[in-house]
Structure formats: C-alpha cells, structure tokens
XYZ file of N, CA and C in Angstrom:
510
model
N 1.776 -6.715 -3.475
C 1.665 -6.157 -4.820
C 0.936 -7.153 -5.708
N 0.127 -6.604 -6.589
C -0.557 -7.438 -7.562
C -0.259 -6.905 -8.960
N -0.092 -7.846 -9.906
C 0.135 -7.494 -11.309
C -0.868 -8.259 -12.152
N -1.527 -7.555 -13.074
C -2.455 -8.192 -14.009
C -1.864 -8.116 -15.402
N -1.737 -9.273 -16.048
C -1.339 -9.350 -17.441
C -2.564 -9.808 -18.216
N -3.014 -8.968 -19.118
C -4.194 -9.312 -19.899
C -4.128 -8.639 -21.254
N -4.877 -9.204 -22.202
C -4.914 -8.647 -23.552
C -6.327 -8.781 -24.097
N -6.692 -7.844 -24.938
C -8.008 -7.877 -25.587
C -7.811 -7.556 -27.064
N -8.477 -8.317 -27.926
C -8.369 -8.161 -29.377
C -9.753 -7.979 -29.978
N -9.838 -7.103 -30.982
C -11.088 -6.898 -31.719
C -10.772 -6.698 -33.194
N -11.707 -7.103 -34.070
C -11.511 -6.845 -35.501
C -11.597 -5.345 -35.771
N -10.753 -4.859 -36.660
C -10.778 -3.439 -37.010
C -11.890 -3.146 -38.004
N -12.174 -4.094 -38.887
C -13.213 -3.908 -39.905
C -14.266 -5.009 -39.827
N -15.065 -5.019 -38.740
C -16.112 -6.038 -38.661
C -17.161 -5.791 -39.750
N -17.967 -6.787 -40.008
C -19.015 -6.672 -41.032
C -19.857 -5.418 -40.783
N -20.050 -4.638 -41.832
C -20.892 -3.449 -41.751
C -20.176 -2.180 -41.328
N -18.923 -2.269 -40.917
C -18.189 -1.071 -40.479
C -17.762 -0.261 -41.705
N -18.111 1.016 -41.704
C -17.718 1.887 -42.818
C -17.171 3.194 -42.276
N -16.188 3.748 -42.940
C -15.440 3.122 -44.023
C -14.501 2.061 -43.477
N -14.148 1.073 -44.331
C -13.137 0.110 -43.883
C -11.804 0.839 -43.712
N -11.068 0.468 -42.680
C -9.796 1.129 -42.382
C -8.629 0.322 -42.936
N -7.628 1.036 -43.452
C -6.400 0.407 -43.936
C -5.364 0.422 -42.822
N -4.316 -0.362 -42.986
C -3.214 -0.363 -42.026
C -2.606 1.035 -41.921
N -2.465 1.718 -43.048
C -1.893 3.074 -43.045
C -2.749 4.018 -42.213
N -4.067 3.934 -42.335
C -4.963 4.797 -41.560
C -4.914 4.451 -40.073
N -4.887 3.169 -39.767
C -4.833 2.759 -38.360
C -3.520 3.222 -37.736
N -2.417 3.077 -38.468
C -1.130 3.531 -37.947
C -1.150 5.043 -37.706
N -1.708 5.801 -38.643
C -1.813 7.257 -38.459
C -2.650 7.571 -37.215
N -3.694 6.786 -36.981
C -4.516 6.983 -35.790
C -3.756 6.701 -34.508
N -2.961 5.632 -34.498
C -2.170 5.326 -33.300
C -1.127 6.406 -33.032
N -0.530 6.944 -34.100
C 0.428 8.036 -33.917
C -0.271 9.256 -33.315
N -1.457 9.556 -33.797
C -2.222 10.686 -33.264
C -2.601 10.438 -31.805
N -2.942 9.193 -31.475
C -3.322 8.841 -30.100
C -2.195 9.139 -29.117
N -0.958 8.959 -29.550
C 0.182 9.255 -28.674
C 0.232 10.745 -28.357
N -0.062 11.574 -29.340
C 0.036 13.026 -29.176
C -1.223 13.658 -28.590
N -2.372 13.042 -28.821
C -3.664 13.592 -28.393
C -4.487 12.501 -27.698
N -3.959 11.976 -26.639
C -4.568 10.832 -25.960
C -6.011 11.084 -25.550
N -6.335 12.303 -25.174
C -7.679 12.601 -24.680
C -8.756 12.421 -25.754
N -8.381 12.429 -27.032
C -9.353 12.172 -28.110
C -9.751 10.699 -28.162
N -8.900 9.823 -27.637
C -9.082 8.387 -27.764
C -9.437 7.693 -26.457
N -8.975 8.245 -25.354
C -9.114 7.591 -24.053
C -9.936 8.502 -23.137
N -11.209 8.149 -22.927
C -12.090 9.041 -22.164
C -11.617 9.376 -20.754
N -10.802 8.495 -20.140
C -10.338 8.771 -18.770
C -9.118 9.674 -18.737
N -8.569 10.015 -19.914
C -7.460 10.971 -19.975
C -8.029 12.328 -20.353
N -7.700 13.336 -19.543
C -8.244 14.675 -19.770
C -7.208 15.655 -20.300
N -5.937 15.252 -20.290
C -4.871 16.145 -20.752
C -3.687 15.306 -21.205
N -2.998 15.778 -22.254
C -1.811 15.092 -22.762
C -0.810 16.146 -23.226
N 0.382 16.120 -22.646
C 1.436 17.081 -23.000
C 2.691 16.321 -23.425
N 3.146 16.577 -24.648
C 4.383 15.959 -25.125
C 5.557 16.765 -24.578
N 6.464 16.079 -23.888
C 7.613 16.733 -23.283
C 8.844 16.669 -24.173
N 9.015 15.532 -24.873
C 10.177 15.393 -25.754
C 9.937 14.296 -26.776
N 10.690 14.397 -27.876
C 10.681 13.380 -28.922
C 12.124 13.105 -29.297
N 12.449 11.832 -29.503
C 13.797 11.481 -29.934
C 13.730 10.213 -30.774
N 14.726 10.040 -31.621
C 14.856 8.819 -32.405
C 15.866 7.925 -31.712
N 15.471 6.689 -31.453
C 16.355 5.730 -30.805
C 17.438 5.321 -31.800
N 18.693 5.499 -31.409
C 19.823 5.297 -32.317
C 19.855 3.924 -32.987
N 19.792 2.868 -32.200
C 20.004 1.533 -32.772
C 18.803 0.978 -33.530
N 17.593 1.480 -33.260
C 16.408 0.937 -33.933
C 15.754 1.915 -34.902
N 16.005 3.208 -34.714
C 15.343 4.219 -35.528
C 13.913 4.494 -35.087
N 13.478 3.858 -34.003
C 12.119 4.048 -33.490
C 11.969 5.427 -32.859
N 10.792 5.983 -32.979
C 10.483 7.260 -32.344
C 10.095 7.004 -30.893
N 10.731 7.744 -29.971
C 10.409 7.642 -28.545
C 9.913 9.003 -28.083
N 8.737 9.015 -27.488
C 8.116 10.245 -27.006
C 7.924 10.145 -25.498
N 8.295 11.194 -24.804
C 7.991 11.303 -23.381
C 6.832 12.278 -23.265
N 5.802 11.841 -22.577
C 4.612 12.685 -22.431
C 4.084 12.582 -21.010
N 3.248 13.547 -20.655
C 2.534 13.496 -19.389
C 1.050 13.479 -19.707
N 0.330 12.591 -19.010
C -1.121 12.536 -19.168
C -1.767 12.707 -17.799
N -2.929 13.341 -17.826
C -3.696 13.525 -16.593
C -4.959 12.682 -16.706
N -5.166 11.798 -15.720
C -6.334 10.932 -15.682
C -7.430 11.562 -14.831
N -8.672 11.264 -15.184
C -9.788 11.658 -14.322
C -9.627 10.951 -12.980
N -10.026 11.625 -11.915
C -9.951 11.029 -10.583
C -10.727 9.716 -10.563
N -10.122 8.690 -9.962
C -10.758 7.384 -9.874
C -10.507 6.507 -11.089
N -9.883 7.050 -12.123
C -9.649 6.294 -13.354
C -8.178 6.069 -13.631
N -7.323 6.616 -12.802
C -5.891 6.555 -13.045
C -5.346 5.161 -12.775
N -4.227 4.826 -13.421
C -3.572 3.554 -13.104
C -2.970 3.615 -11.710
N -2.403 2.516 -11.256
C -1.837 2.446 -9.915
C -0.735 3.448 -9.665
N -0.184 4.028 -10.736
C 0.953 4.918 -10.573
C 0.580 6.363 -10.285
N -0.683 6.720 -10.379
C -1.012 8.131 -10.228
C -2.244 8.347 -9.394
N -2.342 9.499 -8.800
C -3.542 9.876 -8.074
C -4.391 10.719 -9.007
N -5.664 10.685 -8.809
C -6.569 11.434 -9.678
C -6.154 12.880 -9.806
N -6.117 13.340 -11.033
C -5.799 14.736 -11.280
C -4.322 15.038 -11.388
N -3.459 14.084 -11.041
C -2.025 14.343 -11.159
C -1.543 13.941 -12.545
N -0.421 14.497 -12.950
C 0.169 14.138 -14.234
C 1.003 12.871 -14.072
N 0.854 11.943 -15.020
C 1.621 10.702 -15.037
C 2.516 10.728 -16.268
N 3.818 10.572 -16.053
C 4.764 10.590 -17.161
C 4.802 9.209 -17.811
N 4.726 9.188 -19.133
C 4.807 7.950 -19.887
C 5.897 8.058 -20.950
N 6.572 6.960 -21.178
C 7.525 6.844 -22.282
C 6.816 6.007 -23.345
N 6.712 6.549 -24.557
C 5.965 5.895 -25.632
C 6.922 5.634 -26.794
N 6.976 4.378 -27.242
C 7.868 4.020 -28.341
C 7.055 3.469 -29.503
N 7.334 4.007 -30.701
C 6.662 3.584 -31.936
C 7.469 2.483 -32.614
N 6.777 1.456 -33.081
C 7.376 0.394 -33.880
C 6.534 0.249 -35.158
N 6.770 1.146 -36.131
C 5.930 1.197 -37.335
C 5.953 -0.119 -38.118
N 4.840 -0.442 -38.723
C 3.528 0.201 -38.664
C 2.543 -0.564 -37.788
N 3.065 -1.300 -36.782
C 2.134 -2.205 -36.111
C 2.097 -2.151 -34.584
N 2.955 -1.373 -33.928
C 2.956 -1.429 -32.463
C 3.397 -0.116 -31.850
N 2.724 0.248 -30.764
C 3.121 1.374 -29.930
C 3.143 0.857 -28.491
N 4.259 1.082 -27.794
C 4.404 0.652 -26.404
C 4.402 1.863 -25.480
N 3.715 1.714 -24.353
C 3.618 2.761 -23.338
C 4.189 2.212 -22.035
N 5.098 2.974 -21.411
C 5.680 2.579 -20.126
C 5.343 3.642 -19.100
N 4.846 3.195 -17.927
C 4.489 4.121 -16.857
C 5.498 4.023 -15.723
N 5.537 5.021 -14.862
C 6.560 5.078 -13.809
C 6.583 3.878 -12.870
N 5.440 3.239 -12.636
C 5.416 2.101 -11.715
C 5.799 0.788 -12.395
N 6.168 0.859 -13.684
C 6.542 -0.342 -14.423
C 5.403 -0.943 -15.224
N 4.195 -0.407 -15.080
C 3.074 -0.878 -15.892
C 3.359 -0.583 -17.360
N 2.922 -1.493 -18.231
C 3.130 -1.303 -19.664
C 1.850 -1.607 -20.429
N 1.724 -0.961 -21.574
C 0.603 -1.187 -22.475
C 1.183 -1.258 -23.878
N 0.764 -2.250 -24.644
C 1.155 -2.341 -26.045
C -0.100 -2.268 -26.897
N -0.108 -1.385 -27.875
C -1.184 -1.286 -28.864
C -0.641 -1.959 -30.120
N -1.260 -3.054 -30.531
C -0.724 -3.873 -31.613
C -1.763 -4.028 -32.714
N -1.331 -3.824 -33.960
C -2.173 -4.076 -35.114
C -1.608 -5.303 -35.816
N -2.472 -6.267 -36.090
C -2.028 -7.510 -36.726
C -3.065 -7.966 -37.742
N -2.751 -9.068 -38.415
C -3.690 -9.696 -39.336
C -4.050 -11.072 -38.791
N -5.329 -11.423 -38.915
C -5.745 -12.763 -38.531
C -5.459 -13.722 -39.698
N -5.734 -15.016 -39.556
C -5.429 -15.960 -40.632
C -6.132 -15.646 -41.968
N -7.238 -14.902 -41.908
C -7.948 -14.527 -43.136
C -7.440 -13.221 -43.732
N -6.405 -12.628 -43.130
C -5.841 -11.390 -43.638
C -6.557 -10.138 -43.174
N -7.514 -10.275 -42.274
C -8.257 -9.129 -41.750
C -7.472 -8.473 -40.612
N -7.529 -7.138 -40.563
C -6.822 -6.405 -39.511
C -7.515 -6.570 -38.163
N -6.688 -6.689 -37.119
C -7.179 -6.743 -35.742
C -6.342 -5.815 -34.881
N -6.949 -5.332 -33.797
C -6.223 -4.508 -32.832
C -6.229 -5.218 -31.489
N -5.050 -5.313 -30.904
C -4.887 -5.917 -29.585
C -4.225 -4.906 -28.673
N -4.756 -4.796 -27.479
C -4.071 -4.057 -26.426
C -3.645 -5.098 -25.398
N -2.353 -5.117 -25.090
C -1.816 -6.003 -24.067
C -1.360 -5.139 -22.899
N -1.806 -5.500 -21.716
C -1.548 -4.699 -20.513
C -0.768 -5.496 -19.481
N 0.121 -4.816 -18.802
C 0.705 -5.298 -17.559
C 0.456 -4.184 -16.549
N -0.602 -4.351 -15.759
C -0.950 -3.337 -14.760
C -0.361 -3.749 -13.427
N 0.397 -2.854 -12.820
C 1.009 -3.116 -11.515
C 0.357 -2.245 -10.455
N 0.007 -2.882 -9.355
C -0.601 -2.173 -8.218
C 0.196 -2.515 -6.967
N 1.228 -1.726 -6.678
C 2.128 -2.039 -5.557
C 1.440 -2.079 -4.187
N 0.387 -1.300 -4.011
C -0.242 -1.208 -2.691
C -1.407 -2.186 -2.506
N -1.668 -3.038 -3.494
C -2.810 -3.948 -3.426
C -2.326 -5.364 -3.122
N -2.999 -6.018 -2.204
C -2.620 -7.365 -1.784
C -3.219 -8.403 -2.743
N -2.363 -9.338 -3.173
C -2.782 -10.442 -4.039
C -3.941 -11.208 -3.388
N -4.989 -11.491 -4.168
C -6.120 -12.277 -3.677
C -7.155 -11.489 -2.890
N -6.916 -10.207 -2.657
C -7.853 -9.390 -1.878
C -9.082 -9.043 -2.717
N -10.134 -8.585 -2.034
C -11.332 -8.118 -2.742
C -10.984 -6.950 -3.660
N -10.079 -6.088 -3.210
C -9.647 -4.960 -4.033
C -8.968 -5.454 -5.313
N -8.143 -6.479 -5.182
C -7.465 -7.038 -6.352
C -8.473 -7.621 -7.330
N -9.467 -8.324 -6.833
C -10.503 -8.906 -7.699
C -11.275 -7.814 -8.429
N -11.605 -6.755 -7.712
C -12.340 -5.640 -8.331
C -11.486 -4.949 -9.392
N -10.201 -4.765 -9.104
C -9.298 -4.131 -10.074
C -9.113 -4.995 -11.320
N -9.054 -6.299 -11.142
C -8.912 -7.181 -12.297
C -10.147 -7.097 -13.193
N -11.314 -7.111 -12.591
C -12.555 -6.978 -13.367
C -12.601 -5.640 -14.099
N -12.218 -4.583 -13.404
C -12.187 -3.251 -14.019
C -11.166 -3.203 -15.161
N -10.036 -3.885 -14.993
C -8.993 -3.897 -16.025
C -9.497 -4.548 -17.308
N -10.249 -5.647 -17.182
C -10.807 -6.297 -18.375
C -11.796 -5.379 -19.086
N -12.639 -4.701 -18.329
C -13.595 -3.763 -18.929
C -12.867 -2.610 -19.608
N -11.842 -2.100 -18.950
C -11.051 -0.999 -19.514
C -10.400 -1.430 -20.821
N -9.856 -2.634 -20.869
C -9.203 -3.133 -22.081
C -10.187 -3.167 -23.246
N -11.358 -3.694 -23.005
C -12.380 -3.795 -24.063
C -12.777 -2.408 -24.558
N -13.062 -1.521 -23.633
C -13.473 -0.156 -23.988
C -12.359 0.554 -24.751
N -11.106 0.366 -24.323
C -9.973 1.049 -24.957
C -9.796 0.613 -26.407
N -9.865 -0.678 -26.667
C -9.674 -1.179 -28.030
C -10.798 -0.686 -28.936
N -12.032 -0.902 -28.524
C -13.162 -0.483 -29.365
C -13.212 1.032 -29.515
N -12.891 1.744 -28.442
C -12.884 3.202 -28.502
C -11.848 3.736 -29.473
N -10.671 3.117 -29.498
C -9.620 3.545 -30.421
C -10.037 3.295 -31.866
N -10.562 2.117 -32.142
C -11.004 1.804 -33.503
C -12.103 2.771 -33.933
N -13.069 2.999 -33.062
C -14.175 3.912 -33.393
C -13.676 5.332 -33.638
N -12.725 5.785 -32.828
C -12.187 7.141 -32.995
C -11.426 7.263 -34.309
N -10.610 6.265 -34.631
C -9.885 6.310 -35.907
C -10.870 6.332 -37.067
N -11.912 5.520 -37.008
C -12.909 5.489 -38.084
C -13.589 6.855 -38.227
N -13.927 7.478 -37.087
C -14.550 8.815 -37.130
C -13.606 9.827 -37.753
N -12.316 9.783 -37.388
C -11.333 10.726 -37.935
C -11.160 10.524 -39.444
N -11.253 9.285 -39.910
C -11.196 9.021 -41.353
C -12.439 9.580 -42.022
N -13.616 9.326 -41.445
C -14.869 9.857 -42.005
C -14.839 11.371 -42.084
N -14.272 12.010 -41.057
C -14.210 13.476 -40.996
C -13.082 14.052 -41.841
N -12.281 13.207 -42.462
C -11.198 13.668 -43.318
C -9.950 14.114 -42.574
N -9.881 13.861 -41.256
C -8.703 14.252 -40.481
C -7.574 13.243 -40.617
N -7.915 12.012 -40.999
C -6.927 10.996 -41.340
C -7.285 10.540 -42.748
N -6.307 10.568 -43.637
C -6.529 10.162 -45.037
C -6.286 8.695 -45.228
C-alpha cells in the first residue's frame, strides 16, 4: 500500500484577478462545491446528496454524498464510472473535509497569509491499497496527484470567481 500526503496552496485574489473574492463568497462557493461537485471538479461527472445532518457536539454540517468519477480519473477507492460515497463535513467559514471509503481524505482550507490576503489550500491523503511503495506505478500516481492538486485549487477559485461574475454567488 502507498499513501501520499500532499498539499497545494494558491492565492485567491492574485494581482489582476477580478472581481476580488471575499471570504463570504469563497465559503458560499465551497458549500456549493459539496452539493454540485461536477461544476468544480472536471473528473466528477455526477454528484448525489444522500443525507444531511448537524453534528451534535460541534454544530457542523455533515453531508453524505455519492460522486461518479470519469474512468481513469477516480481515486484508489473507485473504479471508473462507479459511484464513490463521501462523507463531507463543513467547518465554517474556512474548511471542508472529505472522507472516502478507503480512508483517503481531502481538506479544502481557506486561510490568510501574513499580509492578510486570502489563500486556498487543498490537503490530500491519497491511499492506494493495491499499489506497492516505490514502484513505477507509485511514482506515476504521486506525480499525477501533484498535478491534480494544482488543477483542483485553481479550478475551484476560477469557478467561484465565475459564479460571482455571473451573479450566482453574491
């Protein structure tokens, strides 16, 4: 088994980006991403919310959903075209955690850098039970994971900005 722990961070409002996004808008975008993943993640083709509940001790919203990945793009827990169940927990206004059946986790985090500028970080723990540590397959998956992380962060920011421009997020 091989596990990759990696994170990628990007500025939410780099120079020249318009309109500039607020924390409230970014949070609204992350909430929408949980419900409509296919708008934000090109490798997801379907997203179905199965249940929503409020966690008693924290008050956090927990959503159980199923997502369908394009063949060849799925995490280690699913085969192309199959539905993968995820447990998604909201920690307003700065974090959403995703848990997959194989134990893989993803955290979408909004933070401020030392200059007070908003940044988005995705932190991943990808588990591949059938892949041997140090193998060529493991090396290829690690490289793909870094590319996926970069694309996911920038894609989410770009989608939220488009939704704000289109008036779908205020």
